[in-house]
CSV table of C-alpha atoms in Angstrom, one decimal:
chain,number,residue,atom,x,y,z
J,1,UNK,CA,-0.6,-5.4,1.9
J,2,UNK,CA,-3.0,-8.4,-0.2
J,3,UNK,CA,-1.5,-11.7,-0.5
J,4,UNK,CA,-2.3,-13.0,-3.8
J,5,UNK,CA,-2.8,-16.8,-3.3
J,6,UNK,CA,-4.0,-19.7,-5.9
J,7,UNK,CA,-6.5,-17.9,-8.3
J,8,UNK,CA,-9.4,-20.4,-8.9
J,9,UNK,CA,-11.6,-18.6,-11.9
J,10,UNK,CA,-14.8,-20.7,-12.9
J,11,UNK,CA,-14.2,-19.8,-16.5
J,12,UNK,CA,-16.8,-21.9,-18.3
J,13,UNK,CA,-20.0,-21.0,-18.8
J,14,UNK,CA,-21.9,-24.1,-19.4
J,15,UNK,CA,-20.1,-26.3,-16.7
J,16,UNK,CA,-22.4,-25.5,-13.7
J,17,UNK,CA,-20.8,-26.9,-10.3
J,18,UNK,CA,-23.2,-27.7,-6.9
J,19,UNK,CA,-21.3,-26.8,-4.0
J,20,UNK,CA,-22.0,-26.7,-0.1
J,21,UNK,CA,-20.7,-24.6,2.0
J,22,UNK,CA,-19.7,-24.4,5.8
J,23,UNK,CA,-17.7,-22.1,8.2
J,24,UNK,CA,-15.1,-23.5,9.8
J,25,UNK,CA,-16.4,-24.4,13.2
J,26,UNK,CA,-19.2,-26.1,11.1
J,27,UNK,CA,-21.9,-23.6,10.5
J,28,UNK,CA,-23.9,-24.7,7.2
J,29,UNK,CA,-24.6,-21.8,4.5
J,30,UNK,CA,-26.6,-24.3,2.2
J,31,UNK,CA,-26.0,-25.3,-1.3
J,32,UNK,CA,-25.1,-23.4,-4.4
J,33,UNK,CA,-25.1,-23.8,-8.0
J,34,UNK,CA,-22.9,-21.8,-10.1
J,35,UNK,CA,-20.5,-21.4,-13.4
J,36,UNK,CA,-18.0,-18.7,-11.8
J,37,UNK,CA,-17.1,-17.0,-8.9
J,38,UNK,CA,-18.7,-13.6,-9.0
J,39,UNK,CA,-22.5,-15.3,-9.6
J,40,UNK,CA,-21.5,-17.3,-6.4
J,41,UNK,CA,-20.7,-14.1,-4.6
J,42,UNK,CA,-23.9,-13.1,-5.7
J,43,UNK,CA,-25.8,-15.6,-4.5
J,44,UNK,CA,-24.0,-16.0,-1.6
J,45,UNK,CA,-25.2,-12.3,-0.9
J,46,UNK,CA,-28.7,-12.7,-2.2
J,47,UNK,CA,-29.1,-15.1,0.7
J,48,UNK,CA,-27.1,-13.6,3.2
J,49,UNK,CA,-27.4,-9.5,2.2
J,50,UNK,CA,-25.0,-8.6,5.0
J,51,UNK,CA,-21.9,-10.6,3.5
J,52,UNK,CA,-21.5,-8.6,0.5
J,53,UNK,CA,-18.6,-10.0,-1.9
J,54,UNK,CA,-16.0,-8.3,-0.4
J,55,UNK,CA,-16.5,-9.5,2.5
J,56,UNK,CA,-16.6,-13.0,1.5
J,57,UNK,CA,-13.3,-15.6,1.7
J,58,UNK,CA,-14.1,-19.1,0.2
J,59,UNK,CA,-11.6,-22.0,0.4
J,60,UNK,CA,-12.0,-25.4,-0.8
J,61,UNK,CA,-11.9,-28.0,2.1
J,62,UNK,CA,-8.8,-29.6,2.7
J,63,UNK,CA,-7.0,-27.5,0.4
J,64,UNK,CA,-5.4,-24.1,0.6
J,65,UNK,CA,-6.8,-23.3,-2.3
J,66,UNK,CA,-9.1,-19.3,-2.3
J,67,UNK,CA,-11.7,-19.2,-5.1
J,68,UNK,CA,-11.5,-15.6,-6.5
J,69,UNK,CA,-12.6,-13.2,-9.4
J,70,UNK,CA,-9.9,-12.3,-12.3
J,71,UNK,CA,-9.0,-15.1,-13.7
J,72,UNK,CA,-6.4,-17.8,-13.2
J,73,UNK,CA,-6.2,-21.8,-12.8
J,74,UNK,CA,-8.1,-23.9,-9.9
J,75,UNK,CA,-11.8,-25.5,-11.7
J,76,UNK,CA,-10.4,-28.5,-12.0
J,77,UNK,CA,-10.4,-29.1,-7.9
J,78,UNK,CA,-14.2,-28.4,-7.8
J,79,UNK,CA,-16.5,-30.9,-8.4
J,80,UNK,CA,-20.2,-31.1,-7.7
J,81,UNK,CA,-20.5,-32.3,-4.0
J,82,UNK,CA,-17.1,-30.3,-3.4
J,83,UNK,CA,-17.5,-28.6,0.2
J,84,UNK,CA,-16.2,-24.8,0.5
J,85,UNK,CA,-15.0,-23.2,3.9
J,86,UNK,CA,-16.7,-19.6,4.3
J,87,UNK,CA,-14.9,-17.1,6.3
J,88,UNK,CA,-16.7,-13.4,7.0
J,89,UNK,CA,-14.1,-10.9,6.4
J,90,UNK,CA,-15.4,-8.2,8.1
J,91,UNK,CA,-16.6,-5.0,7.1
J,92,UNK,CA,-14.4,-3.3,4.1
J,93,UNK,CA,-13.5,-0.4,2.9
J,94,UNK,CA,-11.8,0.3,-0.1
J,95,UNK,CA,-8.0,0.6,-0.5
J,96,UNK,CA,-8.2,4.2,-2.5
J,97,UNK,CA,-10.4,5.4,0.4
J,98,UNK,CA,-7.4,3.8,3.0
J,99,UNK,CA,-4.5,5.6,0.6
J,100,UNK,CA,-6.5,9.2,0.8
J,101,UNK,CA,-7.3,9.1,4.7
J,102,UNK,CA,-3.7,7.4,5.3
J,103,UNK,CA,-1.5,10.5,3.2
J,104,UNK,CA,-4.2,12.8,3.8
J,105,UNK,CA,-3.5,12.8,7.5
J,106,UNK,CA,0.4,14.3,7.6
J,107,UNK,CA,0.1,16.6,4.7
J,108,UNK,CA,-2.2,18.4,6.4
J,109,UNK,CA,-0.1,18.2,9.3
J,110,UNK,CA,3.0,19.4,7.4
J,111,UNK,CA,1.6,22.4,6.2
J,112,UNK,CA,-0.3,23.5,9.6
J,113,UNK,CA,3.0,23.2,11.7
J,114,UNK,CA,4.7,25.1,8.9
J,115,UNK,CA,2.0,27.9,8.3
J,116,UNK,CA,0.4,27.9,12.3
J,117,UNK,CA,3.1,27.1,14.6
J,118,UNK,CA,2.0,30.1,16.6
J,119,UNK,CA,-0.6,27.9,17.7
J,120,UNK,CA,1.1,25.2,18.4
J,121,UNK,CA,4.6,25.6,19.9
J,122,UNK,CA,3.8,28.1,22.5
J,123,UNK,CA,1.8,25.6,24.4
J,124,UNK,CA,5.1,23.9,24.7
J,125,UNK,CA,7.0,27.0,26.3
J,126,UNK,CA,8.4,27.6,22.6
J,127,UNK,CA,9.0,31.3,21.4
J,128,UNK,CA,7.8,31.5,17.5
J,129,UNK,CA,10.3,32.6,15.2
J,130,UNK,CA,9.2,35.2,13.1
J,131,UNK,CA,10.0,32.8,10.1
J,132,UNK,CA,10.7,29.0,9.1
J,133,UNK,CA,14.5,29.0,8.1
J,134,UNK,CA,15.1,27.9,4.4
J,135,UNK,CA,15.9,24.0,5.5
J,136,UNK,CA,12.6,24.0,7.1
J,137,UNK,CA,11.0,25.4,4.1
J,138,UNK,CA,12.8,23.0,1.4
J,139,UNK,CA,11.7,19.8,4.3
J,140,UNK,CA,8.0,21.2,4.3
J,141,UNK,CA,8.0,21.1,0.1
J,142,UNK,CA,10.0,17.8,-0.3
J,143,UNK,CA,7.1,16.2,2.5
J,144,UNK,CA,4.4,18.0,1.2
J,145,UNK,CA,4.9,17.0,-2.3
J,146,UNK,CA,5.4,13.4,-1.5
J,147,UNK,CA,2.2,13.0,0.0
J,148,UNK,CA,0.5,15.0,-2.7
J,149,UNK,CA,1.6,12.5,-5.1
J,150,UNK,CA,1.1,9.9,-3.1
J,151,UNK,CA,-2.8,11.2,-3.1
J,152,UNK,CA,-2.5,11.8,-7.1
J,153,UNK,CA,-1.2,8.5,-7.6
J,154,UNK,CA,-4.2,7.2,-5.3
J,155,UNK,CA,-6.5,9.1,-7.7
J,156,UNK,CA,-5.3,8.8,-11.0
J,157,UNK,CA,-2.7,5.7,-11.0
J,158,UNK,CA,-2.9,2.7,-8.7
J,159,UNK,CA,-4.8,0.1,-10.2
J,160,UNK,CA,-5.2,-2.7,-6.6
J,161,UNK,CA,-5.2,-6.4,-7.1
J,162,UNK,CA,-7.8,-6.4,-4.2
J,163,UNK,CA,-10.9,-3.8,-3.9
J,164,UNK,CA,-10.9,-3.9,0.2
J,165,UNK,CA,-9.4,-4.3,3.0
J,166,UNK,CA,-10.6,-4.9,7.0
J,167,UNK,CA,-12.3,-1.9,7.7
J,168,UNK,CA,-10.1,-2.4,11.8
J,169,UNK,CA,-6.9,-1.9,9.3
J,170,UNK,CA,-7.5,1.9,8.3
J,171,UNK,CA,-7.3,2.7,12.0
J,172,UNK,CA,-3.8,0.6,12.4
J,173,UNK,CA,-2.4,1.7,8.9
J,174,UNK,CA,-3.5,5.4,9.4
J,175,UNK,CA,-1.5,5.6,12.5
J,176,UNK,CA,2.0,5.4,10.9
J,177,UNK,CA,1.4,7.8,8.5
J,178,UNK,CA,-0.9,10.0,11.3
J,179,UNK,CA,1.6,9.8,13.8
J,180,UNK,CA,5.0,8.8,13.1
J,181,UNK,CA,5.2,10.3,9.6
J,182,UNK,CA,3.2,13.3,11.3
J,183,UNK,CA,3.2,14.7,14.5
J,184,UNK,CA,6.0,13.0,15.4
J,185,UNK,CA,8.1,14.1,12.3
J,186,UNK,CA,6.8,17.7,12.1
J,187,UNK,CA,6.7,18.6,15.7
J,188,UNK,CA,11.3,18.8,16.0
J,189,UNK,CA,11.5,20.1,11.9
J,190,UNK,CA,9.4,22.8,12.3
J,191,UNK,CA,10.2,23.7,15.7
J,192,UNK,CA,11.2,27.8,16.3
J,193,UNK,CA,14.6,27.9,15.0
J,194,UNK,CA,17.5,30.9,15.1
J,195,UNK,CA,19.4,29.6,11.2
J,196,UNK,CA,16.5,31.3,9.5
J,197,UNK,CA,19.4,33.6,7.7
J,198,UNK,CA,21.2,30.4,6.7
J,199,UNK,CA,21.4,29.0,3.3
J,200,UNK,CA,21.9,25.6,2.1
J,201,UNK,CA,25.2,23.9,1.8
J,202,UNK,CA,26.0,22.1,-1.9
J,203,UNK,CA,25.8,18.8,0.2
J,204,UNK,CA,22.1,19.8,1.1
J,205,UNK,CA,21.2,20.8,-2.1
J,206,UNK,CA,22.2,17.4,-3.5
J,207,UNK,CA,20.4,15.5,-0.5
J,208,UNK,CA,17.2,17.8,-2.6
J,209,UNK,CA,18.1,17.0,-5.9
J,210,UNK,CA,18.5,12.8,-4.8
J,211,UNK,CA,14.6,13.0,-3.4
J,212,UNK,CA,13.5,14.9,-6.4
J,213,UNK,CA,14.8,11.6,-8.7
J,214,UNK,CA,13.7,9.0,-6.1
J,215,UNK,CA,10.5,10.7,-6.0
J,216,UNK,CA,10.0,10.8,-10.3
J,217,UNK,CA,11.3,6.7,-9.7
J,218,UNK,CA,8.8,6.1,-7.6
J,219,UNK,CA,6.3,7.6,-10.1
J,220,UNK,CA,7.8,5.9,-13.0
J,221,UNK,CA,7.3,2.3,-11.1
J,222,UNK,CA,4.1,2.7,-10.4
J,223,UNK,CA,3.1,3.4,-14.0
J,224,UNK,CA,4.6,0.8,-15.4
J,225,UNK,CA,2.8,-1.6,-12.9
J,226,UNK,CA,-0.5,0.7,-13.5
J,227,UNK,CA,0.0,-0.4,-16.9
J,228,UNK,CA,0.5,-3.7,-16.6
J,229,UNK,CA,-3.2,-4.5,-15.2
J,230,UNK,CA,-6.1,-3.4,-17.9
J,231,UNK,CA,-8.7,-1.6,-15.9
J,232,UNK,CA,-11.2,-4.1,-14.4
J,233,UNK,CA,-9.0,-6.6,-13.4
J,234,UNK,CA,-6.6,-8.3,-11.5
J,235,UNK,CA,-4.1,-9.8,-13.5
J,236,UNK,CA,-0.6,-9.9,-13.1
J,237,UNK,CA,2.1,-9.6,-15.2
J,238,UNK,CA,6.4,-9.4,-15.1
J,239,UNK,CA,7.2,-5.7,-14.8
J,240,UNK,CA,9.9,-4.4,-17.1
J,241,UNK,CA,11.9,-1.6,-17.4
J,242,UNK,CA,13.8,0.7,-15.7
J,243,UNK,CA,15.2,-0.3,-12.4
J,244,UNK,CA,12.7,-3.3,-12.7
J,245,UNK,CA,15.7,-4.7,-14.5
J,246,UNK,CA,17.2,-5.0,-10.6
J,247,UNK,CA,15.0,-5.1,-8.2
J,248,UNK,CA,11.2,-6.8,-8.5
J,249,UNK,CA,9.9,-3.7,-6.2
J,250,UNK,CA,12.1,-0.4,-7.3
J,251,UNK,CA,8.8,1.8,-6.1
J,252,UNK,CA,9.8,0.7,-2.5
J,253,UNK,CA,13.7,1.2,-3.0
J,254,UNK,CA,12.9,5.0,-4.1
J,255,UNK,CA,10.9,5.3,-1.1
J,256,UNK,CA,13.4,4.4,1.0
J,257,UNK,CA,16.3,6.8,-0.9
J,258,UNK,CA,13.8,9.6,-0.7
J,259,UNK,CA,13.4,9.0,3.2
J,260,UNK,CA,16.9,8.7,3.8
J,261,UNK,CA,17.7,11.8,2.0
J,262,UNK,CA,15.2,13.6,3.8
J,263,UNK,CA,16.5,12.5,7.4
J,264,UNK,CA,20.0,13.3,6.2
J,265,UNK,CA,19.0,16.9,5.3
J,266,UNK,CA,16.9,17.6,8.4
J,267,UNK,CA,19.4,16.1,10.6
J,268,UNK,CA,16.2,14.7,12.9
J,269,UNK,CA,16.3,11.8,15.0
J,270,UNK,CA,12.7,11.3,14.3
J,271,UNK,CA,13.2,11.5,10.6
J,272,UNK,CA,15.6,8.8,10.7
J,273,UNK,CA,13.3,6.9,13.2
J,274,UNK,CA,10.3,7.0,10.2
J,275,UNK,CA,13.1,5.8,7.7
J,276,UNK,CA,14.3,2.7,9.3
J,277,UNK,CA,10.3,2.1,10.2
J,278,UNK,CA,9.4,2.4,6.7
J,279,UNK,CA,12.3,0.9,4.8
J,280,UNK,CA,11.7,-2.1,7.5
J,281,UNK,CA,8.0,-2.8,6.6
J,282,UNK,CA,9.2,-2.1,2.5
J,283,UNK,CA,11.6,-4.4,2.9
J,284,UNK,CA,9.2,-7.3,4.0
J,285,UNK,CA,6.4,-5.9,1.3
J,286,UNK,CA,9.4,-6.2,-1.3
J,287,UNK,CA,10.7,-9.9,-0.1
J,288,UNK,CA,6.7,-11.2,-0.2
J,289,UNK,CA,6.0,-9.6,-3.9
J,290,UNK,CA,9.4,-11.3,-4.9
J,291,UNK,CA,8.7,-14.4,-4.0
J,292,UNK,CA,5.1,-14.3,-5.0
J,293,UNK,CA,6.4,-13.2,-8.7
J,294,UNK,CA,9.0,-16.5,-8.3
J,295,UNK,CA,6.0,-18.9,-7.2
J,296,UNK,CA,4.3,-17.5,-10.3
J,297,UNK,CA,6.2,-17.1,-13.3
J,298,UNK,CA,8.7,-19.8,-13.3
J,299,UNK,CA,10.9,-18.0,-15.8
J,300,UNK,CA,11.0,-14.7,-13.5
J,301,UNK,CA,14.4,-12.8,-14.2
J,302,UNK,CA,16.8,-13.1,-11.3
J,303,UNK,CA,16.2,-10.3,-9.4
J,304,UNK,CA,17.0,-9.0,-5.9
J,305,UNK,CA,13.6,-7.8,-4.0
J,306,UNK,CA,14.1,-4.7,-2.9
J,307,UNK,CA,17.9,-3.0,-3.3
J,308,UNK,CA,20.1,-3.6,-6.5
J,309,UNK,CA,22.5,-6.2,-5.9
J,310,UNK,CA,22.1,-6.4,-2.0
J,311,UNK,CA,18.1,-7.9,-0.8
């Protein structure tokens, strides 16, 4: 997840500002002259091409304060003969790229343990059934179509208040979704089973119908915070509507109802073990957007973080 620190926008475009700037143990980059942000980040990358802008972190010395592009307060604490701290973050890659390889990986492993498990159980002394049961089939086309729409939403929705990311993190943040919410999830739901006869139970069907809504609450969320950033930029705004009335991150809440319905209705220890690993990291997602939102907007609605009434 980005952390959204003290925007500092060089709005003006006749004050011009002379600046030097060093890394921290002291390197010197030279001096710069510029009216905003982004023609620093190009100059900075005309004279060093390997440190494109993304890769580029500036702080102004002896502050916490991190210069960056889309707007926001900060010009005031730059002055010519101010001194900024350069740190190289490291290669990038773009966070729509890190959403499509992350959900990518396990819905292609949901549908080849559903479709192929003849080549996979058998190596594991498992006799095939001659066909998935009906729970197994409803699991594979509630996990399937999550991820789908995770990689629509990807596509077609999310709008990200920072371009990149460490190019090390893919590897890190692929892995949950790769292994846990993978091979580790698929390999005991879609195991040979004998309740390939059996139908549903009015219980299960409900535990269906619940991940259907969170999923469509999930969706609604992230439009409304799709539309609350104009294409372009990074601005941020107090989401409204819905359960936004509640909660400052409902998208994560209906994540987590989805995933608890879904280990419910599998009855897998491993699906459970995915739900309390997810809902853990949403819940610390959840409690850093709140109080980033607070720190913000100082007439931010009282809202819990993350579930209605409770965190």
């Amino acid at each position: 997840q980005s952390t959204w620190g003290l925007f500092s926008h060089l709005e003006s475009t006749t004050l011009m500002v002379t600046v030097s700037i060093e890394s921290k143990d002291g390197k010197e980059y030279g001096q710069f002259t510029f009216n905003s942000v982004e023609e620093l980040q190009k100059a900075f990358h005309a004279k060093y091409p390997k440190l494109y802008p993304d890769r580029q972190r500036f702080v102004i010395k002896g502050t916490t304060t991190v210069l960056r592009t889309g707007g926001g307060n900060g010009i005031g604490e730059l002055s010519n003969g101010s001194v900024l701290v350069f740190k190289d973050l490291g290669p990038q890659v773009g966070y729509r790229t890190v959403f499509l390889v992350e959900y990518g990986g396990p819905l292609v492993m949901h549908l080849l343990f559903f479709f192929f498990p003849q080549f996979i159980y058998p190596i594991f002394g498992y006799d095939v059934a001659p066909q998935m049961s009906l729970l197994q089939t409803v699991a594979m086309c509630l996990a399937v179509g999550h991820y789908a729409k995770r990689e629509l939403e990807s596509v077609f929705v999310h709008r990200f208040s920072n371009g990149t990311m460490p190019f090390s993190n893919l590897f890190r943040n692929s892995a949950h979704y790769w292994i846990l919410g993978g091979i580790v999830l698929c390999f005991p739901i879609y195991a040979p089973t004998t309740d390939a006869a059996l139908e549903l139970t009015t219980i299960e069907w409900t535990l269906v119908a619940v991940f259907v809504l969170a999923e469509l609450g999930n969706l609604h969320a992230h439009i409304v915070l799709r539309n609350l950033r104009p294409a372009g930029t990074r601005t941020y705004e107090i989401p409204h509507g819905g359960l936004f009335a509640l909660v400052s991150c409902p998208n994560y809440f209906f994540e987590s109802l989805a995933w608890a319905c879904f280990a419910v209705l599998t009855r897998s220890i491993c699906a459970g073990v995915f739900w309390v690993v997810g809902t853990a990291q949403m819940m610390q997602w959840a409690l850093d957007k709140h109080r980033k939102y607070r720190e913000t907007f100082k007439a931010y609605p009282r809202r819990k973080a993350m579930f209605p009434f409770v965190f």
